[in-house]
Each structure stands twice: as C-alpha cells, then as structure tokens.
Coordinates of C-alpha atoms in Angstrom, one line a residue:
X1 CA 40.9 -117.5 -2.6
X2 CA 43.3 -120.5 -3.7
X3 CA 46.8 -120.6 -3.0
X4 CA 48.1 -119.9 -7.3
X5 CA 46.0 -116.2 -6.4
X6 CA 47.5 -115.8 -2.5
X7 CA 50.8 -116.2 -4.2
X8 CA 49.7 -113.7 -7.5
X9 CA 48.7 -111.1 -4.9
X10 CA 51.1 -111.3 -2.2
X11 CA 54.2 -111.2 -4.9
X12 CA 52.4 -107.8 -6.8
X13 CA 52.2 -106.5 -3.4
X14 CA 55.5 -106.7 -2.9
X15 CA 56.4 -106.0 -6.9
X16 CA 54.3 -102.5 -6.1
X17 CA 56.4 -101.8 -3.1
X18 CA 60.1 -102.7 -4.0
X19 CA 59.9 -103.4 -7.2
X20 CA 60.2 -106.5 -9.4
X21 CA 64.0 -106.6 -9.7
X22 CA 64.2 -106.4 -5.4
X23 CA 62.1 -109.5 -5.3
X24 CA 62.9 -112.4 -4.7
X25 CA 61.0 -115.8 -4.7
X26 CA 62.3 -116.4 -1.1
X27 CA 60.3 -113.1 -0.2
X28 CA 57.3 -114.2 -2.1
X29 CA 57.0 -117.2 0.0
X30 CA 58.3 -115.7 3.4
X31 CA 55.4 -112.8 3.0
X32 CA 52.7 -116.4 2.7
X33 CA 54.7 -117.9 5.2
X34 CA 55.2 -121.3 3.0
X35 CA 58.5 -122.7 1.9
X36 CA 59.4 -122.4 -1.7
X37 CA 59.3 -125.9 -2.3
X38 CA 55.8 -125.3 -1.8
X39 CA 55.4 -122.2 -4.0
X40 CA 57.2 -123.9 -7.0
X41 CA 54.4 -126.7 -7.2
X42 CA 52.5 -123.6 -8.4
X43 CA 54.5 -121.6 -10.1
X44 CA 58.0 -123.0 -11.5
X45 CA 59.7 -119.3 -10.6
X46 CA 59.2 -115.7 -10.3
X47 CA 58.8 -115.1 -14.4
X48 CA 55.7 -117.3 -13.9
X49 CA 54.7 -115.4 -11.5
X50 CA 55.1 -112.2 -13.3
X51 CA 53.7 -114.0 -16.5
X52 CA 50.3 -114.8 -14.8
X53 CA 50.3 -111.0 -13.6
X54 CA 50.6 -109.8 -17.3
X55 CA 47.6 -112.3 -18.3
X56 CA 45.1 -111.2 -15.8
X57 CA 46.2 -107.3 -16.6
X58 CA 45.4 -108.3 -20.7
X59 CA 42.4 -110.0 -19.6
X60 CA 40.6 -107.5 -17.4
X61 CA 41.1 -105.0 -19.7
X62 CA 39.4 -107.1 -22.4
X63 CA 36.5 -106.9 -20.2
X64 CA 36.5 -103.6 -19.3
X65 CA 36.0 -102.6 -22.7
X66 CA 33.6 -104.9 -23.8
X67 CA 31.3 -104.2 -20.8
X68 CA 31.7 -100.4 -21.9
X69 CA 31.0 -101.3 -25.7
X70 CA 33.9 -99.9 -26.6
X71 CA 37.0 -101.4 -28.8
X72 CA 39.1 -104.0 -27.1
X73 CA 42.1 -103.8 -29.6
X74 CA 44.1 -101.9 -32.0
X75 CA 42.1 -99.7 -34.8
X76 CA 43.8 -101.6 -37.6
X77 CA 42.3 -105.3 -36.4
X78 CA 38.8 -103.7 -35.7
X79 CA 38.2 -100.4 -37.7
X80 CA 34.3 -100.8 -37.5
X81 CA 34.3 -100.8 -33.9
X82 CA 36.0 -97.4 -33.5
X83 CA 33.8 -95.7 -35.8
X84 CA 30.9 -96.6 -34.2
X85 CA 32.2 -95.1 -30.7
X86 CA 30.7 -91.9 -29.9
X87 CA 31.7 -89.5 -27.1
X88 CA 29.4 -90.6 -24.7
X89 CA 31.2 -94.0 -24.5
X90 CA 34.2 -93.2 -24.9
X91 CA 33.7 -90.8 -21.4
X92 CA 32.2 -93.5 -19.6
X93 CA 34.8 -95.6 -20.3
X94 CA 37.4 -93.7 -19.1
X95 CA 35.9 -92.5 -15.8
X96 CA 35.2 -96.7 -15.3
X97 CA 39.3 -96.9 -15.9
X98 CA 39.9 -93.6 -13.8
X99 CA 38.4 -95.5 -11.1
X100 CA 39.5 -99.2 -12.0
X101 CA 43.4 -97.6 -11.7
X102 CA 43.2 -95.7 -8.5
X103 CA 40.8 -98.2 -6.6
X104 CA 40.7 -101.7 -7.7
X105 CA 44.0 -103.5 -5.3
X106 CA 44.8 -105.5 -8.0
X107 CA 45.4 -102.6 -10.8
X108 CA 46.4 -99.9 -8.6
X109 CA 49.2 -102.5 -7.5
X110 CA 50.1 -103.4 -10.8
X111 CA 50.0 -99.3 -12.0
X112 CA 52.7 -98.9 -9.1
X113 CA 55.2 -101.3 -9.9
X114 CA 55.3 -100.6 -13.8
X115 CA 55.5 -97.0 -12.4
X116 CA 57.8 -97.4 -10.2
X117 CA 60.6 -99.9 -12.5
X118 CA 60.3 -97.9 -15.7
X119 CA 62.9 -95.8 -15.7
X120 CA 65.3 -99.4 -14.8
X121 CA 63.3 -102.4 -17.2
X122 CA 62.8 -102.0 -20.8
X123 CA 60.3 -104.4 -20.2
X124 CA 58.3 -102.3 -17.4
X125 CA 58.6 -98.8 -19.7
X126 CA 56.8 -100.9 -22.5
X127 CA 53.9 -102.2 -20.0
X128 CA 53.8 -98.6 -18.5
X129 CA 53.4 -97.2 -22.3
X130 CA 51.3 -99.5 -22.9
X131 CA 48.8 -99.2 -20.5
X132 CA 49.0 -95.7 -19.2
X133 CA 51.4 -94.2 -21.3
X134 CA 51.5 -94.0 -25.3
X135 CA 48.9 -97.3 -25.8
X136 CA 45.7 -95.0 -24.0
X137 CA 46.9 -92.0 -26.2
X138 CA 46.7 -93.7 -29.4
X139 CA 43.8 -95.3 -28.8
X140 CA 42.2 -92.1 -28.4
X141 CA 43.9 -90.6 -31.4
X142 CA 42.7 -93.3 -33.3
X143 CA 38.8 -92.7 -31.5
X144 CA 38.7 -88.9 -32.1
X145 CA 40.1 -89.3 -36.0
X146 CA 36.8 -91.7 -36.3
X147 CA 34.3 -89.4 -34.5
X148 CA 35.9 -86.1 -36.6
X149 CA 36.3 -88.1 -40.1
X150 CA 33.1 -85.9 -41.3
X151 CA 35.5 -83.0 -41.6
X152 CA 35.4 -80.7 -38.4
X153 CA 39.2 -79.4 -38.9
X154 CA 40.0 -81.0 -35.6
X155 CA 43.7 -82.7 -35.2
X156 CA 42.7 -86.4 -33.5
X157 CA 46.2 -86.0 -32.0
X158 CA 45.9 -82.9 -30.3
X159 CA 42.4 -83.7 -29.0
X160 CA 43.6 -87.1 -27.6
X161 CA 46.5 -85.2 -25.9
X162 CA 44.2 -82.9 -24.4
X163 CA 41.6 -85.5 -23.1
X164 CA 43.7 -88.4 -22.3
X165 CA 46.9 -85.8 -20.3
X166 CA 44.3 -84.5 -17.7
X167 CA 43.6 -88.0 -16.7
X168 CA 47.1 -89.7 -16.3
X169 CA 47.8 -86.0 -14.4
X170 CA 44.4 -86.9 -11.9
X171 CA 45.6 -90.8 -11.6
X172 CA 48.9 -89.6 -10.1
X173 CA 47.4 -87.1 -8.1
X174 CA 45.2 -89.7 -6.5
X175 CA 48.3 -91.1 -4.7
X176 CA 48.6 -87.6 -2.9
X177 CA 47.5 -88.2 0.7
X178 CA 44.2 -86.3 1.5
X179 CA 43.4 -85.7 -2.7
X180 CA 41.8 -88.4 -3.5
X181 CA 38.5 -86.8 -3.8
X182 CA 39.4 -83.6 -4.6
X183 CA 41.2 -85.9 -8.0
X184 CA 37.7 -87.4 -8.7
X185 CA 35.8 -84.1 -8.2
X186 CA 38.3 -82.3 -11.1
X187 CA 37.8 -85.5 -13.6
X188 CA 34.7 -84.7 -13.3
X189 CA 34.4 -81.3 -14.2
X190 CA 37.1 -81.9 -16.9
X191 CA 35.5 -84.9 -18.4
X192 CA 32.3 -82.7 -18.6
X193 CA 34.2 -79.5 -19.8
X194 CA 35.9 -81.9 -22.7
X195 CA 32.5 -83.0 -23.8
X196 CA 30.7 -80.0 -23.6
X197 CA 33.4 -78.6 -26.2
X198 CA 33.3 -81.5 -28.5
X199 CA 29.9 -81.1 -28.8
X200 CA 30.3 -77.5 -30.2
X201 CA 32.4 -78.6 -32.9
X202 CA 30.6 -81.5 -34.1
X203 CA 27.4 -79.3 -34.0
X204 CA 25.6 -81.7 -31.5
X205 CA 22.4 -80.3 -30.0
X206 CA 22.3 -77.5 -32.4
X207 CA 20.5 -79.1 -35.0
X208 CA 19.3 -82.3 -33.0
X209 CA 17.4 -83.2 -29.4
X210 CA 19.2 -82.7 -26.7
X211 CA 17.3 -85.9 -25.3
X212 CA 17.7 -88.4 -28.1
X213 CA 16.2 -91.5 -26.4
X214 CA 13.3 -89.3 -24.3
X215 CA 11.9 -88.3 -27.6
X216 CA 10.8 -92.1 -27.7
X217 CA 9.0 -91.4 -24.8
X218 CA 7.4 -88.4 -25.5
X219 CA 4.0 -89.6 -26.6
X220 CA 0.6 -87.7 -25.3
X221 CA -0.3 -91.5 -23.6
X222 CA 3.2 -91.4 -22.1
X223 CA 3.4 -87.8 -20.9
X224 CA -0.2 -88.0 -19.3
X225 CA 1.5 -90.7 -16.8
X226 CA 4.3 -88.3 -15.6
X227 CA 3.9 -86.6 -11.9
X228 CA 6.2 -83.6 -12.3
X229 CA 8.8 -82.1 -14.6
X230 CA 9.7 -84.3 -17.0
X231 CA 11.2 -87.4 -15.1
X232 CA 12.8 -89.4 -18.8
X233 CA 14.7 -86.2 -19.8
X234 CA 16.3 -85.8 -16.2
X235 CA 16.9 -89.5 -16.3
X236 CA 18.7 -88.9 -19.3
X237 CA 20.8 -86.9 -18.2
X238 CA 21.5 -88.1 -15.1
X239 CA 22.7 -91.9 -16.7
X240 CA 24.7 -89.8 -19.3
X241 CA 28.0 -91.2 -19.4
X242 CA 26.8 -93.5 -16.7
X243 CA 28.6 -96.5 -15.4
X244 CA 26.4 -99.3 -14.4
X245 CA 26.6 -101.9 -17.7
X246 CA 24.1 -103.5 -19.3
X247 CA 22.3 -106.4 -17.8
X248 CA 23.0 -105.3 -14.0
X249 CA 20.4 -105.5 -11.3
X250 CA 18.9 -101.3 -10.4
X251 CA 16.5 -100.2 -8.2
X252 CA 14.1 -97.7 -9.3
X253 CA 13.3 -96.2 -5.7
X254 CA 10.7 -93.7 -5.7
X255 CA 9.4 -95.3 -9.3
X256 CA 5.4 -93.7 -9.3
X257 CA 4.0 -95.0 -12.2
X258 CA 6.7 -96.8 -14.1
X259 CA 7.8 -94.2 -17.2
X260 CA 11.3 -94.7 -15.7
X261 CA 11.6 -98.4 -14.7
X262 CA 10.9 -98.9 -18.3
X263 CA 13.2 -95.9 -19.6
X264 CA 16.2 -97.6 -18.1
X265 CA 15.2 -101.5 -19.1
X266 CA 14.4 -100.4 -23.1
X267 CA 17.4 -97.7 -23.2
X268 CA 20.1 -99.3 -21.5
X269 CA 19.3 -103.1 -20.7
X270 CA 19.5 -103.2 -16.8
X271 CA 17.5 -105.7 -15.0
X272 CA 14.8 -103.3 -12.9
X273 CA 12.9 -103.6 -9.3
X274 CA 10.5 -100.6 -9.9
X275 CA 10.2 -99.8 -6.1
X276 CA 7.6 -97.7 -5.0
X277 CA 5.4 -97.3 -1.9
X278 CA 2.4 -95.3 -3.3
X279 CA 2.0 -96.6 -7.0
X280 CA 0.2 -100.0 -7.3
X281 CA 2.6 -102.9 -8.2
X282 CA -0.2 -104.8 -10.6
X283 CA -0.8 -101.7 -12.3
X284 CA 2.5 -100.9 -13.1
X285 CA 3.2 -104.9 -14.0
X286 CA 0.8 -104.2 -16.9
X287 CA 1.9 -101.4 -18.2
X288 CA 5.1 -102.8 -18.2
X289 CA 3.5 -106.2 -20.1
X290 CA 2.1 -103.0 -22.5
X291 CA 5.5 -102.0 -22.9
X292 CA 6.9 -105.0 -24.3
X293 CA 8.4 -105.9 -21.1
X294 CA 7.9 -109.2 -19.6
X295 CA 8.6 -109.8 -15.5
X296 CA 12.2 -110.9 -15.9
X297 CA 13.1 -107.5 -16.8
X298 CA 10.9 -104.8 -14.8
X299 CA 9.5 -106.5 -11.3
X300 CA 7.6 -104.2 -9.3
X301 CA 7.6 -103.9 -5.5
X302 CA 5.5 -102.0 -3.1
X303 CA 8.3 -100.5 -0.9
X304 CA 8.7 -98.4 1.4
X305 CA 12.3 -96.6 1.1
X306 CA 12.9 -96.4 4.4
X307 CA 12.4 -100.0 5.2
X308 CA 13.7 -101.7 1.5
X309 CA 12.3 -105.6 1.2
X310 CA 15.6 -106.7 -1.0
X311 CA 18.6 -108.5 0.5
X312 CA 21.8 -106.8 1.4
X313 CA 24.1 -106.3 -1.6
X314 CA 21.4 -107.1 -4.1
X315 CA 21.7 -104.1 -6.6
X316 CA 24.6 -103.2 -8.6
X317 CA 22.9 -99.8 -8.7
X318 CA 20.0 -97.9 -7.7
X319 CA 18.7 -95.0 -9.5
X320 CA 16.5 -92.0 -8.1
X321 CA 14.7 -89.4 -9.9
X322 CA 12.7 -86.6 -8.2
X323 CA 11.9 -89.0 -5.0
X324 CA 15.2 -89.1 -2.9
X325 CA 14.5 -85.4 -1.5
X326 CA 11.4 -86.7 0.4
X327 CA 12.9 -89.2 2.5
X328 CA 16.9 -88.9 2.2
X329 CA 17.3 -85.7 4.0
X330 CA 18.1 -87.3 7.1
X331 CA 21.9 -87.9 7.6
X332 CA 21.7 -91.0 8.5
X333 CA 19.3 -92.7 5.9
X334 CA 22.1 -92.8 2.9
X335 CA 24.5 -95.2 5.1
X336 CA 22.0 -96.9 7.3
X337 CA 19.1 -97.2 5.2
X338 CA 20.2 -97.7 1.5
X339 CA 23.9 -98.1 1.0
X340 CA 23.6 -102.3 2.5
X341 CA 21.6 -103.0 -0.4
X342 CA 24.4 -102.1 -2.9
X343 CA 27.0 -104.3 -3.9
X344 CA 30.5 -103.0 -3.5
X345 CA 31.8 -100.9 -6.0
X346 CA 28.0 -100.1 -7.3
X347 CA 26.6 -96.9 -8.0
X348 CA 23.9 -94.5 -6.3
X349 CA 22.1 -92.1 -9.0
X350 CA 20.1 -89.2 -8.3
X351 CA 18.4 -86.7 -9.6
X352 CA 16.0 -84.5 -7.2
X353 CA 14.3 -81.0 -7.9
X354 CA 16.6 -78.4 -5.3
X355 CA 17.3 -74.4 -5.0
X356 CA 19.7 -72.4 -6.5
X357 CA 20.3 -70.9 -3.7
X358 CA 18.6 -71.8 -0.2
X359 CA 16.1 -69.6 0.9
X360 CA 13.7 -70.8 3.3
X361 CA 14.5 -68.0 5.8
X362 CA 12.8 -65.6 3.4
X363 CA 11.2 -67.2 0.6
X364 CA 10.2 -65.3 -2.2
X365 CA 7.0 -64.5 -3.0
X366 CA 6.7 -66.0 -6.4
X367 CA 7.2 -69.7 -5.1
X368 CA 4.5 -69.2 -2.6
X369 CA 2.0 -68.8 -5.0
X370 CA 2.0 -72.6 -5.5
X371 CA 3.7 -74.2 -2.6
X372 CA 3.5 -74.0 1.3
X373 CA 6.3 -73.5 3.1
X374 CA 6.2 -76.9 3.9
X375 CA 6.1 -78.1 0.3
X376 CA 9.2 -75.9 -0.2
X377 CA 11.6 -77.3 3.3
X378 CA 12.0 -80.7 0.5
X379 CA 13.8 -78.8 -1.5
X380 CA 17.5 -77.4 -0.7
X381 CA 20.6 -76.0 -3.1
X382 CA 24.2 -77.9 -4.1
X383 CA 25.7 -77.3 -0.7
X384 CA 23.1 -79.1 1.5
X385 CA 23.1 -81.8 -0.2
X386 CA 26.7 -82.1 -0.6
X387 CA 26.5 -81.5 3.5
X388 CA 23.7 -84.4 3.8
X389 CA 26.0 -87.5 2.2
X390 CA 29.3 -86.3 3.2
X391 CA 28.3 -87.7 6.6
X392 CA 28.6 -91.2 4.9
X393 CA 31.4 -93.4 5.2
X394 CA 32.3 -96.1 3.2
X395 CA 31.3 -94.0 -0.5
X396 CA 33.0 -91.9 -3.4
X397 CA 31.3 -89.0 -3.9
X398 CA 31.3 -88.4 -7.8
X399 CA 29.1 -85.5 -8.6
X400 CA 27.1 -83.4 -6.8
X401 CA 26.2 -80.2 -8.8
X402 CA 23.4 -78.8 -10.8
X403 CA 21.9 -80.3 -14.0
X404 CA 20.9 -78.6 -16.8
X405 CA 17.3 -79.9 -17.2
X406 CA 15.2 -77.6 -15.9
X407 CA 13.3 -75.1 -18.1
X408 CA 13.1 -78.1 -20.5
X409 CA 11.3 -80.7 -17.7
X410 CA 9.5 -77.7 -15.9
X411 CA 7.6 -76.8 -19.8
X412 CA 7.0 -80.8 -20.4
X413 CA 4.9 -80.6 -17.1
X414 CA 3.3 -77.6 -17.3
X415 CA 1.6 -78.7 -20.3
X416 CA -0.3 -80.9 -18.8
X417 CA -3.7 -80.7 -17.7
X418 CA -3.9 -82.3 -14.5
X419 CA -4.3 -80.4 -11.0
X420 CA -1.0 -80.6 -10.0
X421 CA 0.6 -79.4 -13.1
X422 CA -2.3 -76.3 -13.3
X423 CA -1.5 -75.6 -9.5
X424 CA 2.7 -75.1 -10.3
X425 CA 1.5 -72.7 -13.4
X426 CA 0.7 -70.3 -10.5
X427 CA 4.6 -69.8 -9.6
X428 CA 6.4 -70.8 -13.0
X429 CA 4.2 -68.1 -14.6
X430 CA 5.4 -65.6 -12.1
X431 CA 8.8 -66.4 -12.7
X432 CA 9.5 -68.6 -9.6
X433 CA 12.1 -70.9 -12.1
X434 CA 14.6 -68.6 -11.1
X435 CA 15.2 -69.8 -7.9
X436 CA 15.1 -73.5 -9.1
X437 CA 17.0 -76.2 -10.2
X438 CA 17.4 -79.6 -10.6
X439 CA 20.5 -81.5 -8.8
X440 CA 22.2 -84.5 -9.5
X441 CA 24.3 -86.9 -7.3
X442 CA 26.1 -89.8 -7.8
X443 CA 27.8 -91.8 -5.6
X444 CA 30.2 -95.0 -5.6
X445 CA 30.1 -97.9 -2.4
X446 CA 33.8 -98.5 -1.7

C-alpha cells in the first residue's frame, strides 16, 4: 500500500468515526504518525482528501455494475441497458452491494460517515441520497417500469419501495452487534420471497421452463452421461442469482463426467478445473473438445477432494453438485480441507441430495427398497448440515435451506436406463420422494 492510499484510508477511518467536519488534517497525519508537511506533498488539504474518497466511491460502483451486467448510470443516458435487465440480475446485484456495504472496510467506512454527517452537511445528505438513499430507489423504479412495460398493472414505484426498503432496513441492522448473520439470513428469504412474487405477475414459469438454460442440455446423448437426478437443473438453480462473475476461476469438485464443468463454462463464462477423483481426466478433455470447449476454459484434474492439487487461494469459487455429502460430513473438512483454496471474499456453492427430515433411527421402509442403510447415513436434512459448517470460522453463511428441484431431477433420472437409475425406481415408485430433498448451501470466505 503507498502512502496517497495510507493517508485515503486512515482519514475515512476517522471521517467514519467523528465525522468529516471533526477532522482535522493534523489528526489525519497524527493517526500515520507523519507531519503534515509530509501529507501535503500528497494531497494539498483535506478537500483533496475527501475528493479522492468521492472518486474511488464513483469508480467502484462503476464496476460493480458492470461485473453484474447491469446499468452503470441514469435510465435517461442508457435506456437500452435497463430494459434488457431482468430480475435475476437485478437480485444478484443487490445481494453483491448488500454485501459490498456491510463488509468491504472501504465502503462500510464511507456508508458511516455519509450516515453519520447527514443530518449536519448538505453535501453528505446528497452522497447519502445518492448512494443509499433516493439514487438506489430510483434506479429500481426506473428497472421495474422496464421489466413491467408489457402491461402487468404493477406501479414501478411501489415495487421499488418494497424491494429496495427491506434492504437499506437489513444494511442498518448489520451494525447491530451479534445480527450480522441473522441480517444476511432475512435478505435472503426476502430477496427470494420478492422474486418468487414477481414471477407470478409477469407469468414466468407458467407458460415457460423453469430451467431455461438446462433445456440446452437436455439431449438423449447428454442425459445418458448423467449419474443421478438431474445434476444441470439443480445447478441451475443453485447459481440462480449467483455471485461469482463472469470469467473467474471455479472448481467443479465432485465433477463425474463433465455435464457440469461445461454447464457453468457455456452458461455463465467462468474459467473451470473439472476436479474429480473417479472420472478419467482425458475422457472428460474430449468431451469437452466435443463441446466446443478448448483447454483454456475447462481443465480437468484427477483429484481427490480431500487432498486438492491447486494452490492456496486459487479459485474465486468452487461449485458442488450432488458430491459434497460424500466427503464434507466431517466438521472439520470445510475449514481445513477446502476453504485455503478460495480467495477471500469467494464463494462456496452446493447443492447435495439430503432428508426432509432425518430419519436414520427408523428409516422407512420405502427407502430401503433401494438403498442400504449405509447408502442412506450420506444423506441428512437442513439442520445437520447447517450444524456441520457452522463449526467453520472465517465464512458467511448465505443459504442453507431446501431447493425446489426435486420431483423434476428425480423424473429426468429415472428415465434412464442404466442400473443405477432402474435400482432407485424400486423406492421412488413406492413413494420414498417424500422423505427427500435436495439442499443447497452457499457460503462466503471472509
């Protein structure tokens, strides 16, 4: 870190904490312990200061939007770009900024001190509405009139009010000692409430898929590959509204044959290790090369998930579906074994087949028909898997709750004509989905 950011930090520190007017440029210096004479030959006084503050703020917002394809300025110098901005980005975006407020230092910093000195500075009341206030809420207005133009009687304003009010509500509650998860858990359940409702009036998934981009996957070829309920729909919906952007480096752990690894390179650009300890790496390379996918975006890796060949930090994300139950039971294997491989501030995805309820005391008769008792101890309900990775330190815990996919994957697999699939007929037939589910989890490195 150069001296200009020591001295942009230290003084929004202490802007966040006593506010700008309370500042002086003595204090700045005092808090680096250097003389002024040596501040001024980097910034000429504290409006500099503040200046450079502002430019970072305008220019990390910029980004923020871009990397969630979203607009990065007002409707009337970009019309084009809101109407093509659908509710799934829009909701990724603002979980990204739910958590860029509360947890990046810089931002938090600068959300307190425009907070805390708008009620005193005209200046700081127009930042504050700006950024958190009135700016957010008509940007959303000006969204939702774009997504409801076709004519759904819905008032953009009111919408906006009620999407954009539960957030600014959750942002302050962060700041509530103790609450901080408890904030993330309920933006959760609202973002997903919110959607879910917006969905019924624009009429989505009543007359289209509910799996959009697995219907381009849903080929007899492509379907014979699969080694259990439907791993591209599940994926689907576990990356909805996801957060890793395009281009970033994922792990595929527990990858089998591929049909994922190249899911998440075709539908949403990342850069994929297709990790797998069973599957054979030059098989999967050219099905991959079949795909349309040359090495620099799918590499495959024999690996072994409890022993991972990478270097620490090396994925911005790592995405599991219907593997992680097999080998991340143990307490221990989250924090030890697989959280050094992600980069602060990247994301864990997971989607594993669980119980509604666990019942391994007494297990019904129905799932016996297919599975040993054995088999069955892989697969646990919401709670013990919320038990396994709260034992982690140093994550967010984002979701952990039950998906939807279920009936949908289960009929995919079962018609299939392999073993495996004919052997699981046994139970499903007898009517052992009703004790199943599939879980999702996803997780955040602090």
């Amino acid at each position: 870190m150069n001296t200009k950011e020591r001295i942009l930090l230290a003084a929004l520190d202490l802007f966040s904490r006593d506010g700008y007017e309370a500042v002086s440029v003595s204090m700045i210096a005092e808090a680096l312990d250097m003389t002024k004479g040596a501040l001024y030959k980097h910034y000429e006084n504290k409006r500099e200061i503040f200046d450079s503050i502002i430019r970072r703020m305008e220019q990390q917002d910029y980004e923020n939007a871009k990397r969630f394809e979203v607009p990065t300025d007002l409707f009337e110098h970009m019309p084009e770009a809101y109407r093509k901005t659908g509710l799934e980005k829009l909701a990724g975006f603002t979980l990204a900024q739910f958590l860029y407020w509360t947890g990046d230092p810089f931002a938090s910093r600068f959300r307190k001190m425009i907070t805390l000195e708008q009620f005193r500075n005209p200046e700081m009341n127009a930042l504050y509405q700006q950024y958190l206030g009135t700016g957010p809420l008509k940007y959303t207005e000006d969204l939702f009139r774009e997504i409801f133009s076709a004519g759904h009687g819905a008032d953009p304003r009111q919408l906006a009010l009620e999407f954009y009010g539960p957030v600014l509500a959750l942002i302050d509650m962060y700041e509530a000692s103790g609450l901080e998860k408890e904030a993330e858990r309920m933006l959760g359940v609202h973002m997903e409430g919110f959607i879910r409702r917006m969905a019924e009036i624009c009429g989505a998934g009543k007359d289209g898929p509910m799996y959009p981009r697995s219907e381009k996957y849903s080929s007899p070829e492509l379907m014979r590959m699969i080694m259990g309920p439907n791993p591209i729909k599940l994926e689907e919906e576990l990356l909805r509204n996801n957060m890793i952007k395009p281009g970033s480096v994922v792990c595929d752990l527990g990858s089998g044959n591929g049909l994922t690894s190249v899911f998440m390179a075709k539908e949403y650009g990342f850069k994929v290790y297709a990790a797998d300890l069973w599957s054979d790496p030059e098989e999967n390379r050219r099905f991959f090369v079949s795909q349309g996918l040359l090495g620099n975006r799918i590499v495959p890796v024999k690996a072994d998930a409890t022993a991972l060949p990478f270097d620490k930090e090396f994925f911005d994300a790592v995405v599991s579906v219907d593997s992680y139950n097999y080998f991340g039971r143990d307490k221990n294997y989250l924090g030890d074994k697989l959280l050094p491989f992600v980069k602060p501030g990247g994301y864990i995805y997971i989607a594993i087949p669980g119980m509604k309820k666990d019942c391994h005391d007494a297990l019904p008769e129905e799932l016996l028909l297919s599975w040993t008792p054995e088999q069955l101890d892989f697969m646990h309900d919401v709670d013990y898997w919320r038990g396994i990775i709260e034992c982690t330190d140093g994550i967010e815990i984002i979701s952990v709750k039950e998906m939807k996919s279920n009936e949908e994957v289960w009929r995919d697999w079962l018609m299939q004509d392999n073993q495996y699939a004919v052997g699981d007929r046994k139970s499903m037939e007898a009517g052992a989905g009703k004790y199943l589910n599939f879980i999702e989890m996803i997780i955040r490195k602090k």
